[in-house]
Amino acid sequence: MATLGLAAYGYGIRYEYGIFNQKIRDGWQVEEADDWLRHGNPWEKARPEYMLPVHFYGRVEHAKSGQKWVDTQVVLALPYDTPVPGYMNNTVNTMRLWSARAPNDFNLRDFNVGDYIQAVLDRNLAENISRVLYPNDNFFEGKELRLKQEYFVVAATLQDIIRRFKASKFGSTESVRTIFDSFPDQVAIQLNDTHPALAIPELMRVFVDIEKLPWTKAWDITKRTFAYTNHTVLPEALERWPVDLVEKLLPRHLQIIYEINQRHLDKVTALFPNDLDRLRRMSLIEEGGVKRINMAHLCIVGSHAVNGVAKIHSDIVKTQVFKDFADLEPEKFQNKTNGITPRRWLLLCNPGLAELIAEKIGEDYVKDLSQLIKLHKFVNDDIFIREVSKVKQENKVKFAQLLEKEYRVKINPSSMFDVHVKRIHEYKRQLMNCLHIITMYNRIKRDPMKPFVPRTVIIGGKAAPGYHMAKMIIKLITAVGHVVNNDPVVGNKLKVIFLENYRVSLAEKVIPATDLSEQISTAGTEASGTGNMKFMLNGALTIGTMDGANVEMAEEAGEENLFIFGMRIQEVAELDKKGYNAQEYYDKLPELKQAIDQIKSGFFSPMQPDLFNEVTNMLFHHDSSKYLCSLAPSRDPSRVLLALHPAKGRGCFFRCGLRS
């Protein structure tokens, strides 16, 4: 936004501990604290003059003047500002991150009666709000501290926004603004997923309880101010907070959410009378068992625009996940495909390629990536293609040296670098890649003299600390790697590396060195993906499903320049209707059967033969990602999984990644 010259603030929490550092010990993921502030942060500046109070707990009093939220516990939000400069345009935006601080009089009563230790311990409880980042692992965990974090960032941010709005006159003659009619014209708030959903009832609370606006006017202003970006279609990832927890922590907000819901359901009833099932589906409050607030529904009802982050994802949001809401207000739903910055993901991490491109088409592509289309003229220019190949090879040698130095692993820089790096999750299907590695290993063992393009498979990513299956998948990959890498028959033909502690700084090194980028999620599960774009921008070829932004990448580059396999989203839906039976595919694919049998028999874990029983059990009985049918030849013979079947034109990897 800074590069585009758009005035913007980014708001978040200044976590003391970021996402964990990952260590691999005996093949298992071990989490270590990421104390990223240990040596200070030279880019940030504390702004104690803008410190703000945030309230929790308490109760609601009914007074003549309206509702009052009283007897609250106060935590202070201390802002730290980081400048975000635009690219060569003298524009600087601000990222403001909030740090939790206990007020000086926090639990002073304990201190006054001599319990100094307890007073200090309680102070730490308040400051725990900004202590640690919960990793986003596409799974919802309803923890009170997480809800506190979500309200903390929202309450502090809205106070800050309103303070700035009141202080800036915009042609008004008032010294401090009290009329909010122009608020949506001056303030646009984008909700990044459902995590800041409480901003909607919080802004209503400020308008109605503090600024004394009538409900209808406050709601109109609120709705025109907010827009919501949805980031996932996985049902287990959508936030649903228990009503009891919200009532305890934020009693006034629960009342406001109930009021929003009542008015929303009245509107639905007027349009669809006697349709109780629709009312139940569209309610912000989910009944049955534990009553919960559906935060995505709150975001949709309280926003004037809703978008997904890739064309296919936005279609799913409209036609499946939130179909009832799209039927009610179709004009509200849009698409905004995610993007990446070429400044970091080409210029900075791959200066050799960036320079080559600039020599051919000039430097304007750095701000306008669509200019890369000018490279079409050079697709058959042998000198240029050789230069591009040379840059790729230099990047591969550099990365091989890094692996040898940091990980003590020796790999062949002339082999195909087949890379699959992202968070470890069942729907991202690192396990399917693992089944493919086992299949390649078995093929080499079966016929060692048969020609085989040497391949180094690099898999990396972190599993959320509580995600047991993801950790089992890491253990399996490392166990398979141990067998493959130490087999003298296989030699240098196939190597398997698990990249420990995958993070942005490591991505900047591996992505420019990649030949083949794995983007193999089940169609309809990956909202967008941005790693796919980073790889393509660096001249890697993509093997992938028609999911997320892969669809638009295929449109831009031409589907013939990607290795597309597996079911389309319609086929996934058809299979869901028919019923997915893993056994059927296991029985008819001998290579797949052999790979699964090896995992199950303890071939890769001889000391603990039943170590991976949970993994094979999941494949047969709890596999929502449909691994085994994706490994089967498609009914369309032109779309066969390249992983298990030889790829036509594989030599193009070594000719030039530019074709993609």
XYZ file of C-alpha atoms in Angstrom:
660
model
C 0.000 0.000 0.000
C 2.911 2.315 0.733
C 4.372 1.576 -2.721
C 0.984 2.363 -4.290
C 0.860 5.627 -2.316
C -2.196 4.559 -0.280
C -2.313 5.986 3.245
C -2.767 3.065 5.623
C -2.084 1.799 9.108
C -1.496 -1.853 9.898
C -2.560 -2.851 13.423
C -1.619 -5.965 15.374
C -0.093 -7.293 18.593
C 3.565 -6.927 19.506
C 4.156 -10.506 20.587
C 7.127 -11.008 22.894
C 7.538 -14.539 21.529
C 6.805 -15.159 17.867
C 5.906 -18.477 16.277
C 8.267 -21.090 17.742
C 11.666 -22.103 16.442
C 11.444 -25.677 15.166
C 14.131 -28.247 15.983
C 14.073 -31.760 14.545
C 15.324 -34.248 17.140
C 15.368 -37.929 16.243
C 12.930 -37.062 13.459
C 10.382 -35.387 15.756
C 9.459 -31.715 15.829
C 10.455 -29.986 19.072
C 9.333 -26.403 19.725
C 11.695 -23.821 21.205
C 10.747 -20.287 22.206
C 11.404 -17.621 19.585
C 12.664 -14.787 21.778
C 12.849 -12.405 18.834
C 13.051 -9.252 20.999
C 16.008 -10.493 23.075
C 18.434 -8.097 21.388
C 15.885 -5.331 20.833
C 14.239 -4.228 17.589
C 15.912 -1.220 15.953
C 13.001 -0.523 13.589
C 10.329 0.082 16.227
C 9.627 3.113 18.407
C 7.584 2.936 21.608
C 4.846 5.594 21.788
C 3.852 5.717 25.488
C 2.048 9.034 24.916
C -0.612 7.077 22.994
C -1.086 4.321 25.599
C -4.761 3.314 25.935
C -6.911 1.382 28.440
C -8.640 -1.884 27.448
C -11.397 -3.298 29.688
C -12.283 -6.914 30.505
C -14.808 -8.776 32.707
C -17.127 -6.630 34.874
C -20.897 -6.349 34.499
C -23.502 -4.233 32.694
C -25.599 -1.642 34.570
C -28.887 -0.358 33.161
C -29.056 3.415 33.687
C -31.450 6.082 32.365
C -28.758 7.316 30.018
C -28.226 3.809 28.611
C -26.099 0.763 29.343
C -22.893 1.063 31.383
C -20.080 -1.481 31.498
C -18.702 -1.242 35.060
C -16.344 -2.941 37.559
C -13.973 -3.913 34.762
C -10.378 -5.034 34.927
C -8.128 -2.669 32.977
C -5.079 -3.577 30.898
C -3.068 -0.870 29.139
C -2.136 -1.085 25.445
C 1.267 0.451 24.722
C 1.838 1.112 20.989
C 5.097 0.485 19.136
C 5.368 2.008 15.663
C 7.329 0.534 12.753
C 7.759 2.586 9.553
C 6.767 0.832 6.315
C 8.440 2.661 3.410
C 7.087 2.510 -0.124
C 9.436 1.557 -2.952
C 11.294 4.670 -4.148
C 8.353 7.050 -3.687
C 8.926 8.979 -0.419
C 5.791 7.424 1.100
C 5.960 5.847 4.554
C 3.036 4.090 6.222
C 2.924 2.886 9.823
C 2.494 -0.492 11.413
C 1.316 -0.005 14.999
C 1.632 -3.030 17.302
C 0.139 -3.093 20.792
C 1.933 -4.442 23.855
C -0.044 -5.303 27.020
C 0.950 -3.517 30.234
C -0.605 -3.735 33.692
C -1.633 -0.359 35.165
C 0.448 0.800 38.140
C -2.413 0.312 40.567
C -3.125 -3.194 39.230
C -4.119 -5.272 42.283
C -2.607 -2.694 44.608
C -4.908 -3.982 47.360
C -2.790 -7.140 47.578
C 0.288 -4.980 47.753
C -1.215 -2.834 50.531
C -1.951 -5.859 52.699
C 1.577 -7.101 52.291
C 1.123 -9.646 49.479
C 3.625 -8.042 47.143
C 4.423 -11.347 45.371
C 0.765 -11.977 44.456
C 0.413 -8.414 43.189
C 3.349 -8.885 40.834
C 2.115 -12.329 39.680
C -1.282 -10.869 38.837
C 0.433 -8.079 36.948
C 2.110 -10.749 34.781
C -1.313 -12.250 34.048
C -2.373 -8.942 32.500
C 0.808 -8.740 30.454
C 0.438 -12.342 29.193
C -1.982 -10.962 26.584
C 0.904 -10.000 24.303
C 3.304 -12.729 25.434
C 3.034 -15.340 22.681
C 1.652 -15.792 19.175
C -0.820 -18.616 18.626
C 0.274 -20.257 15.348
C -2.437 -20.097 12.711
C -2.745 -23.767 11.762
C -6.185 -23.733 10.152
C -7.693 -25.145 13.293
C -9.751 -23.177 15.820
C -8.743 -23.344 19.477
C -11.204 -21.633 21.804
C -8.848 -20.451 24.531
C -9.703 -17.525 26.798
C -6.276 -15.935 26.328
C -6.772 -16.003 22.555
C -10.150 -14.233 22.903
C -8.471 -11.664 25.174
C -5.850 -11.062 22.507
C -8.512 -10.590 19.841
C -10.434 -8.039 21.901
C -7.248 -6.329 23.116
C -6.039 -5.467 19.603
C -9.543 -4.423 18.495
C -10.336 -2.166 21.478
C -6.987 -0.362 21.394
C -7.089 0.069 17.602
C -10.618 1.516 17.486
C -9.804 4.022 20.234
C -6.766 5.070 18.203
C -8.771 5.390 14.977
C -11.534 7.411 16.650
C -8.979 9.704 18.359
C -7.396 10.449 14.972
C -10.788 10.948 13.323
C -11.859 13.418 16.013
C -8.583 15.334 15.852
C -8.489 15.677 12.046
C -10.888 18.347 10.871
C -11.304 17.464 7.177
C -12.734 20.936 6.555
C -14.788 20.926 9.755
C -14.842 24.096 11.881
C -15.007 22.109 15.115
C -11.812 21.704 17.148
C -12.841 18.184 18.169
C -15.257 16.267 16.017
C -18.381 14.809 17.578
C -20.458 14.138 14.456
C -19.733 10.752 12.883
C -21.712 11.036 9.631
C -18.531 11.210 7.548
C -16.766 8.422 9.486
C -17.106 5.751 6.730
C -15.869 8.260 4.126
C -12.679 8.901 6.103
C -12.123 5.494 7.736
C -12.064 2.068 6.080
C -11.342 -0.929 8.308
C -10.442 -4.241 6.685
C -11.006 -7.269 8.932
C -8.213 -9.743 8.187
C -10.113 -13.017 8.711
C -12.398 -13.396 11.751
C -9.717 -12.698 14.385
C -10.704 -8.992 14.679
C -14.460 -9.700 14.362
C -15.091 -8.167 17.805
C -14.342 -4.784 16.204
C -17.969 -4.769 14.989
C -19.686 -4.960 18.433
C -16.896 -2.792 19.916
C -17.510 0.061 17.449
C -21.258 -0.265 18.135
C -20.549 -0.064 21.888
C -18.505 3.127 21.406
C -21.153 4.742 19.184
C -24.204 3.738 21.256
C -22.917 3.735 24.867
C -20.243 6.441 24.762
C -21.097 8.723 21.818
C -24.876 8.270 22.388
C -25.784 7.654 18.751
C -29.131 5.970 18.056
C -28.754 2.260 17.207
C -29.917 2.549 13.571
C -27.481 5.331 12.749
C -24.609 3.623 14.595
C -25.270 0.379 12.704
C -25.372 2.139 9.326
C -21.998 3.836 10.011
C -20.476 0.595 11.356
C -21.565 -1.451 8.366
C -20.213 1.105 5.886
C -16.876 1.202 7.749
C -16.026 -2.516 7.841
C -15.091 -4.957 5.086
C -14.193 -8.608 5.687
C -11.595 -10.830 4.037
C -12.229 -14.552 4.476
C -9.069 -16.689 4.474
C -10.286 -20.259 4.841
C -13.143 -22.539 3.859
C -12.167 -25.334 6.258
C -15.041 -25.689 8.754
C -12.672 -26.637 11.595
C -10.838 -23.326 11.135
C -13.844 -20.991 11.421
C -13.979 -19.261 14.804
C -16.953 -20.119 17.011
C -16.644 -18.660 20.513
C -18.702 -20.147 23.383
C -21.366 -17.688 24.563
C -20.463 -18.363 28.234
C -16.858 -17.316 27.662
C -17.830 -14.107 25.835
C -20.383 -13.293 28.560
C -17.722 -13.633 31.269
C -15.032 -11.670 29.440
C -17.124 -9.107 27.504
C -20.674 -8.960 28.916
C -21.711 -5.784 27.092
C -20.471 -7.102 23.758
C -22.586 -10.227 24.113
C -25.684 -8.040 24.565
C -24.770 -6.088 21.428
C -24.173 -9.289 19.423
C -27.599 -10.583 20.517
C -29.194 -7.314 19.376
C -27.373 -7.432 16.022
C -28.528 -11.038 15.604
C -32.153 -10.261 16.472
C -32.385 -7.442 13.932
C -30.595 -9.569 11.317
C -32.989 -12.515 11.848
C -36.006 -10.165 11.710
C -34.797 -9.061 8.274
C -34.336 -12.687 7.124
C -37.794 -13.627 8.458
C -39.400 -10.756 6.526
C -37.834 -11.994 3.296
C -38.219 -15.747 3.925
C -41.225 -16.222 6.224
C -41.646 -19.634 7.904
C -38.182 -20.789 6.770
C -36.902 -21.856 10.199
C -34.063 -23.898 8.757
C -32.692 -20.835 6.965
C -32.947 -18.825 10.198
C -30.968 -21.483 12.035
C -28.282 -21.572 9.317
C -27.937 -17.781 9.199
C -28.041 -17.006 12.904
C -24.944 -15.511 14.527
C -25.641 -17.781 17.492
C -25.325 -21.522 16.981
C -27.636 -23.504 19.248
C -27.266 -27.134 20.235
C -24.780 -28.416 22.827
C -22.650 -25.425 23.759
C -24.102 -22.161 22.445
C -21.509 -20.457 20.240
C -21.094 -17.209 18.319
C -20.201 -17.769 14.668
C -17.639 -15.002 14.076
C -17.692 -15.324 10.276
C -21.455 -14.673 10.292
C -20.866 -11.629 12.525
C -18.255 -10.327 10.039
C -20.561 -10.793 7.043
C -23.577 -9.149 8.687
C -21.495 -6.220 10.003
C -19.575 -5.478 6.772
C -20.460 -3.849 3.458
C -18.074 -6.071 1.460
C -16.852 -9.674 1.772
C -14.050 -11.174 -0.293
C -12.172 -14.414 -0.739
C -8.485 -14.437 -1.684
C -8.547 -16.259 -5.057
C -11.230 -16.626 -7.717
C -12.020 -20.260 -6.907
C -12.052 -19.498 -3.162
C -14.414 -16.527 -3.578
C -16.751 -18.739 -5.639
C -16.776 -21.372 -2.861
C -17.474 -18.654 -0.264
C -20.455 -17.482 -2.351
C -21.893 -20.772 -3.529
C -21.164 -23.081 -0.580
C -19.793 -21.796 2.722
C -21.915 -18.613 2.980
C -24.495 -19.302 0.265
C -27.472 -18.084 2.338
C -25.787 -14.736 2.954
C -24.838 -14.370 -0.734
C -28.460 -15.083 -1.700
C -29.558 -12.310 0.681
C -26.991 -9.680 -0.387
C -25.232 -10.849 -3.591
C -23.708 -7.401 -4.239
C -21.690 -7.707 -1.021
C -19.517 -10.618 -2.214
C -16.345 -9.991 -4.244
C -12.950 -11.464 -5.062
C -9.493 -10.056 -4.342
C -6.784 -12.527 -5.320
C -3.811 -12.453 -2.941
C -0.515 -11.148 -4.235
C 3.162 -11.023 -3.321
C 5.741 -8.256 -3.466
C 8.309 -8.599 -6.275
C 10.632 -6.358 -4.259
C 11.232 -9.104 -1.700
C 10.445 -12.198 -3.753
C 12.534 -11.367 -6.813
C 14.787 -8.322 -6.444
C 15.994 -9.086 -2.942
C 16.118 -12.881 -2.943
C 17.126 -13.459 -6.585
C 19.202 -10.456 -7.758
C 20.758 -12.453 -10.620
C 17.400 -13.186 -12.272
C 16.044 -9.699 -11.482
C 19.040 -8.118 -13.240
C 18.687 -10.375 -16.296
C 15.010 -9.435 -16.649
C 15.784 -5.722 -16.213
C 18.410 -5.901 -18.979
C 15.777 -7.236 -21.382
C 12.623 -5.262 -20.489
C 13.754 -2.399 -18.222
C 13.102 -1.869 -14.502
C 9.447 -0.771 -14.530
C 8.285 -4.365 -13.953
C 9.377 -3.964 -10.302
C 6.251 -1.848 -9.683
C 4.111 -3.306 -12.473
C 4.534 -7.067 -12.669
C 2.249 -7.352 -15.708
C 5.199 -6.056 -17.769
C 6.793 -9.512 -17.478
C 4.653 -10.378 -20.491
C 7.360 -8.605 -22.548
C 9.592 -11.642 -21.879
C 7.504 -13.643 -24.384
C 9.750 -12.191 -27.087
C 12.756 -14.004 -25.609
C 11.266 -17.439 -25.008
C 13.240 -18.885 -27.937
C 16.321 -16.726 -27.407
C 18.947 -19.410 -26.678
C 21.457 -16.969 -25.180
C 18.894 -15.532 -22.754
C 17.661 -19.022 -21.826
C 21.232 -20.134 -21.133
C 21.752 -17.069 -18.915
C 18.558 -17.811 -16.973
C 19.610 -21.463 -16.567
C 23.023 -20.304 -15.352
C 21.437 -18.080 -12.672
C 19.245 -20.996 -11.552
C 22.279 -23.288 -11.319
C 24.221 -20.693 -9.298
C 21.268 -20.422 -6.887
C 21.169 -24.215 -6.559
C 24.899 -24.402 -5.809
C 24.528 -21.659 -3.166
C 21.628 -23.488 -1.540
C 23.481 -26.833 -1.628
C 26.413 -25.132 0.141
C 24.034 -23.722 2.769
C 22.558 -27.199 3.401
C 26.041 -28.653 3.769
C 27.122 -25.901 6.183
C 23.954 -25.542 8.299
C 22.443 -29.025 8.099
C 25.517 -31.153 7.330
C 23.713 -32.656 4.323
C 25.471 -33.123 0.978
C 23.286 -32.960 -2.126
C 23.905 -32.950 -5.860
C 23.318 -29.374 -7.151
C 22.733 -30.802 -10.649
C 19.749 -32.852 -9.466
C 16.171 -31.624 -9.856
C 15.240 -29.626 -6.730
C 11.676 -30.748 -5.999
C 10.437 -28.454 -3.203
C 7.365 -28.600 -0.951
C 7.573 -25.937 1.770
C 4.585 -24.618 3.750
C 2.824 -25.266 7.075
C 2.442 -28.988 7.707
C -1.249 -29.823 7.426
C -3.303 -32.738 6.144
C -5.002 -30.624 3.457
C -1.641 -29.377 2.119
C -0.819 -33.070 1.556
C 2.866 -33.393 2.454
C 1.894 -37.004 3.190
C 0.985 -37.522 -0.470
C 4.429 -36.244 -1.428
C 5.884 -38.767 1.033
C 3.970 -41.615 -0.666
C 5.441 -40.444 -3.970
C 8.997 -40.464 -2.518
C 8.481 -44.066 -1.358
C 7.196 -44.983 -4.839
C 10.248 -43.444 -6.547
C 12.497 -45.273 -4.065
C 10.793 -48.593 -4.835
C 11.137 -48.025 -8.592
C 14.875 -47.385 -8.296
C 15.286 -50.483 -6.084
C 13.287 -52.577 -8.525
C 15.373 -51.552 -11.566
C 18.584 -49.741 -10.517
C 19.880 -49.601 -14.115
C 16.830 -47.807 -15.500
C 17.530 -44.116 -16.295
C 16.229 -41.813 -13.543
C 16.508 -38.013 -13.438
C 18.374 -37.376 -10.130
C 16.008 -35.654 -7.710
C 16.439 -33.905 -4.368
C 13.088 -33.685 -2.583
C 13.015 -30.855 -0.045
C 10.065 -30.678 2.357
C 9.823 -28.077 5.103
C 7.305 -26.460 7.410
C 6.100 -26.250 10.984
C 3.312 -28.264 12.581
C 1.174 -26.432 15.138
C 2.307 -27.551 18.623
C -0.993 -29.332 19.361
C -1.495 -30.907 15.918
C -0.574 -34.561 16.502
C -1.145 -35.859 12.954
C 1.011 -33.100 11.432
C 3.828 -34.057 13.807
C 3.447 -37.717 12.821
C 3.753 -36.705 9.151
C 7.039 -34.895 9.906
C 8.327 -37.989 11.711
C 7.351 -40.192 8.746
C 9.084 -37.904 6.216
C 12.300 -37.887 8.270
C 12.113 -41.687 8.724
C 11.638 -42.230 4.975
C 14.500 -39.799 4.310
C 16.788 -41.767 6.637
C 16.150 -45.011 4.704
C 16.369 -43.433 1.230
C 19.472 -41.321 1.913
C 21.438 -44.255 3.346
C 20.588 -46.847 0.696
C 23.720 -47.537 -1.447
C 21.624 -48.853 -4.345
C 19.794 -45.506 -4.607
C 23.013 -43.481 -4.250
C 22.674 -39.916 -5.557
C 19.593 -40.613 -7.651
C 17.188 -39.635 -4.866
C 17.711 -37.591 -1.716
C 15.112 -36.468 0.837
C 15.688 -33.403 3.022
C 13.370 -32.132 5.749
C 14.162 -28.429 6.026
C 14.262 -27.581 9.728
C 12.701 -24.324 10.973
C 11.281 -23.142 7.648
C 10.728 -19.365 7.782
C 10.886 -16.298 5.515
C 14.690 -15.937 5.665
C 15.087 -19.594 4.607
C 12.382 -19.232 1.941
C 14.419 -16.422 0.391
C 17.212 -18.958 -0.170
C 15.325 -22.099 -1.217
C 12.755 -20.516 -3.581
C 15.289 -19.105 -6.113
C 16.971 -22.557 -6.206
C 13.786 -24.552 -6.888
C 13.102 -26.428 -10.148
C 9.744 -27.992 -9.254
C 7.233 -26.353 -6.876
C 4.695 -28.642 -5.157
C 1.231 -27.048 -4.747
C -0.840 -30.174 -4.247
C -3.705 -29.359 -1.845
C -7.086 -31.043 -2.390
C -9.104 -28.882 -4.800
C -11.342 -26.533 -2.811
C -9.255 -26.416 0.386
C -6.418 -23.914 -0.201
C -7.869 -20.405 -0.124
C -5.130 -18.934 -2.295
C -1.554 -19.807 -1.452
C 1.188 -17.272 -2.065
C 4.186 -19.617 -2.008
C 2.950 -20.843 -5.412
C 3.421 -17.314 -6.809
C 6.867 -16.851 -5.223
C 8.133 -20.049 -6.846
C 6.712 -19.171 -10.247
C 8.200 -15.667 -10.108
C 11.602 -17.305 -9.582
C 11.291 -19.592 -12.602
C 10.214 -22.824 -10.907
C 7.693 -25.049 -12.656
C 4.540 -25.930 -10.731
C 3.100 -29.374 -10.143
C -0.301 -28.760 -8.646
C -4.025 -29.235 -8.381
C -6.606 -26.768 -9.672
C -6.885 -25.114 -6.277
C -6.476 -21.613 -4.875
C -4.453 -19.232 -7.042
C -3.028 -22.170 -9.052
C -6.137 -21.730 -11.233
C -5.300 -18.116 -12.065
C -1.603 -18.939 -12.460
C -2.577 -21.554 -15.060
C -4.725 -18.958 -16.847
C -1.844 -16.455 -16.917
C 0.925 -18.867 -17.890
C -1.071 -21.329 -19.985
C -2.085 -24.667 -18.484
C 0.435 -26.420 -20.750
C 3.216 -24.764 -18.718
C 2.085 -26.261 -15.391
C 1.854 -29.913 -14.419
C -1.812 -30.035 -13.396
C -3.193 -33.269 -11.929
C -5.943 -34.622 -9.722
C -9.622 -33.887 -9.314
C -11.226 -30.553 -10.073
C -13.499 -29.068 -7.432
C -16.653 -30.433 -9.156
C -15.176 -33.939 -9.132
C -14.409 -33.622 -5.402
C -18.056 -32.673 -4.811
C -19.249 -35.630 -6.910
C -17.006 -38.000 -4.955
C -18.335 -36.601 -1.669
C -21.879 -37.368 -2.832
C -20.937 -40.867 -3.979
C -18.747 -41.587 -0.950
C -14.964 -41.857 -0.920
C -13.638 -45.374 -0.345
C -9.847 -45.443 0.174
C -9.708 -49.256 0.060
C -10.865 -49.228 -3.560
C -7.764 -47.281 -4.670
C -5.440 -49.258 -2.411
C -6.647 -52.498 -4.016
C -6.216 -51.403 -7.620
C -2.871 -49.542 -7.477
C -0.005 -51.979 -6.757
C 2.640 -49.254 -6.253
C 0.417 -47.364 -3.837
C -0.382 -50.585 -1.960
C 3.322 -51.377 -1.650
C 4.108 -47.888 -0.253
C 1.337 -48.049 2.366
C 2.242 -51.619 3.322
C 5.850 -50.553 3.897
C 4.755 -47.745 6.231
C 2.397 -50.086 8.078
C 4.859 -52.967 8.436
C 7.562 -50.809 10.034
C 9.910 -50.826 7.036
C 10.736 -47.179 7.854
C 10.582 -47.660 11.621
C 12.098 -51.124 12.333
C 12.595 -50.369 16.043
C 8.867 -49.467 16.391
C 6.979 -51.346 13.647
C 3.584 -49.909 14.631
C 4.839 -46.289 14.950
C 2.896 -45.058 11.907
C -0.322 -47.032 12.410
C -2.215 -43.800 13.132
C -1.101 -42.416 9.766
C -2.225 -45.455 7.746
C -5.438 -45.646 9.799
C -6.160 -42.008 8.892
C -5.597 -42.780 5.188
C -8.276 -45.496 5.251
C -10.813 -44.131 7.722
C -10.491 -40.357 8.358
C -9.079 -38.935 5.139
C -10.978 -35.754 4.246
C -8.130 -34.778 1.875
C -8.688 -37.843 -0.369
C -5.025 -38.796 -0.729
C -5.437 -42.160 -2.405
C -7.823 -41.216 -5.202
C -5.563 -38.262 -6.038
C -2.773 -40.759 -6.595
C -4.905 -42.734 -9.041
C -4.899 -42.079 -12.801
C -7.682 -39.656 -13.677
C -10.565 -40.715 -15.901
C -9.212 -38.140 -18.352
C -6.024 -39.887 -19.616
C -4.328 -36.539 -20.301
C -4.546 -35.727 -16.576
C -2.515 -38.353 -14.784
C -0.599 -37.592 -11.619
C 2.916 -36.904 -12.815
C 4.258 -37.918 -9.438
C 3.414 -41.577 -10.048
C 3.573 -41.564 -13.837
C 6.452 -40.375 -16.045
C 6.108 -36.750 -17.131
C 6.296 -35.836 -20.791
C 8.897 -33.181 -21.511
C 10.648 -33.469 -18.173
C 13.771 -32.101 -19.851
C 12.163 -28.651 -19.849
C 13.144 -28.354 -16.169
C 16.725 -28.161 -17.309
C 16.024 -26.036 -20.347
C 14.351 -23.072 -18.722
C 11.919 -22.274 -15.955
C 11.109 -19.109 -17.906
C 8.399 -20.899 -19.886
C 6.182 -20.741 -16.803
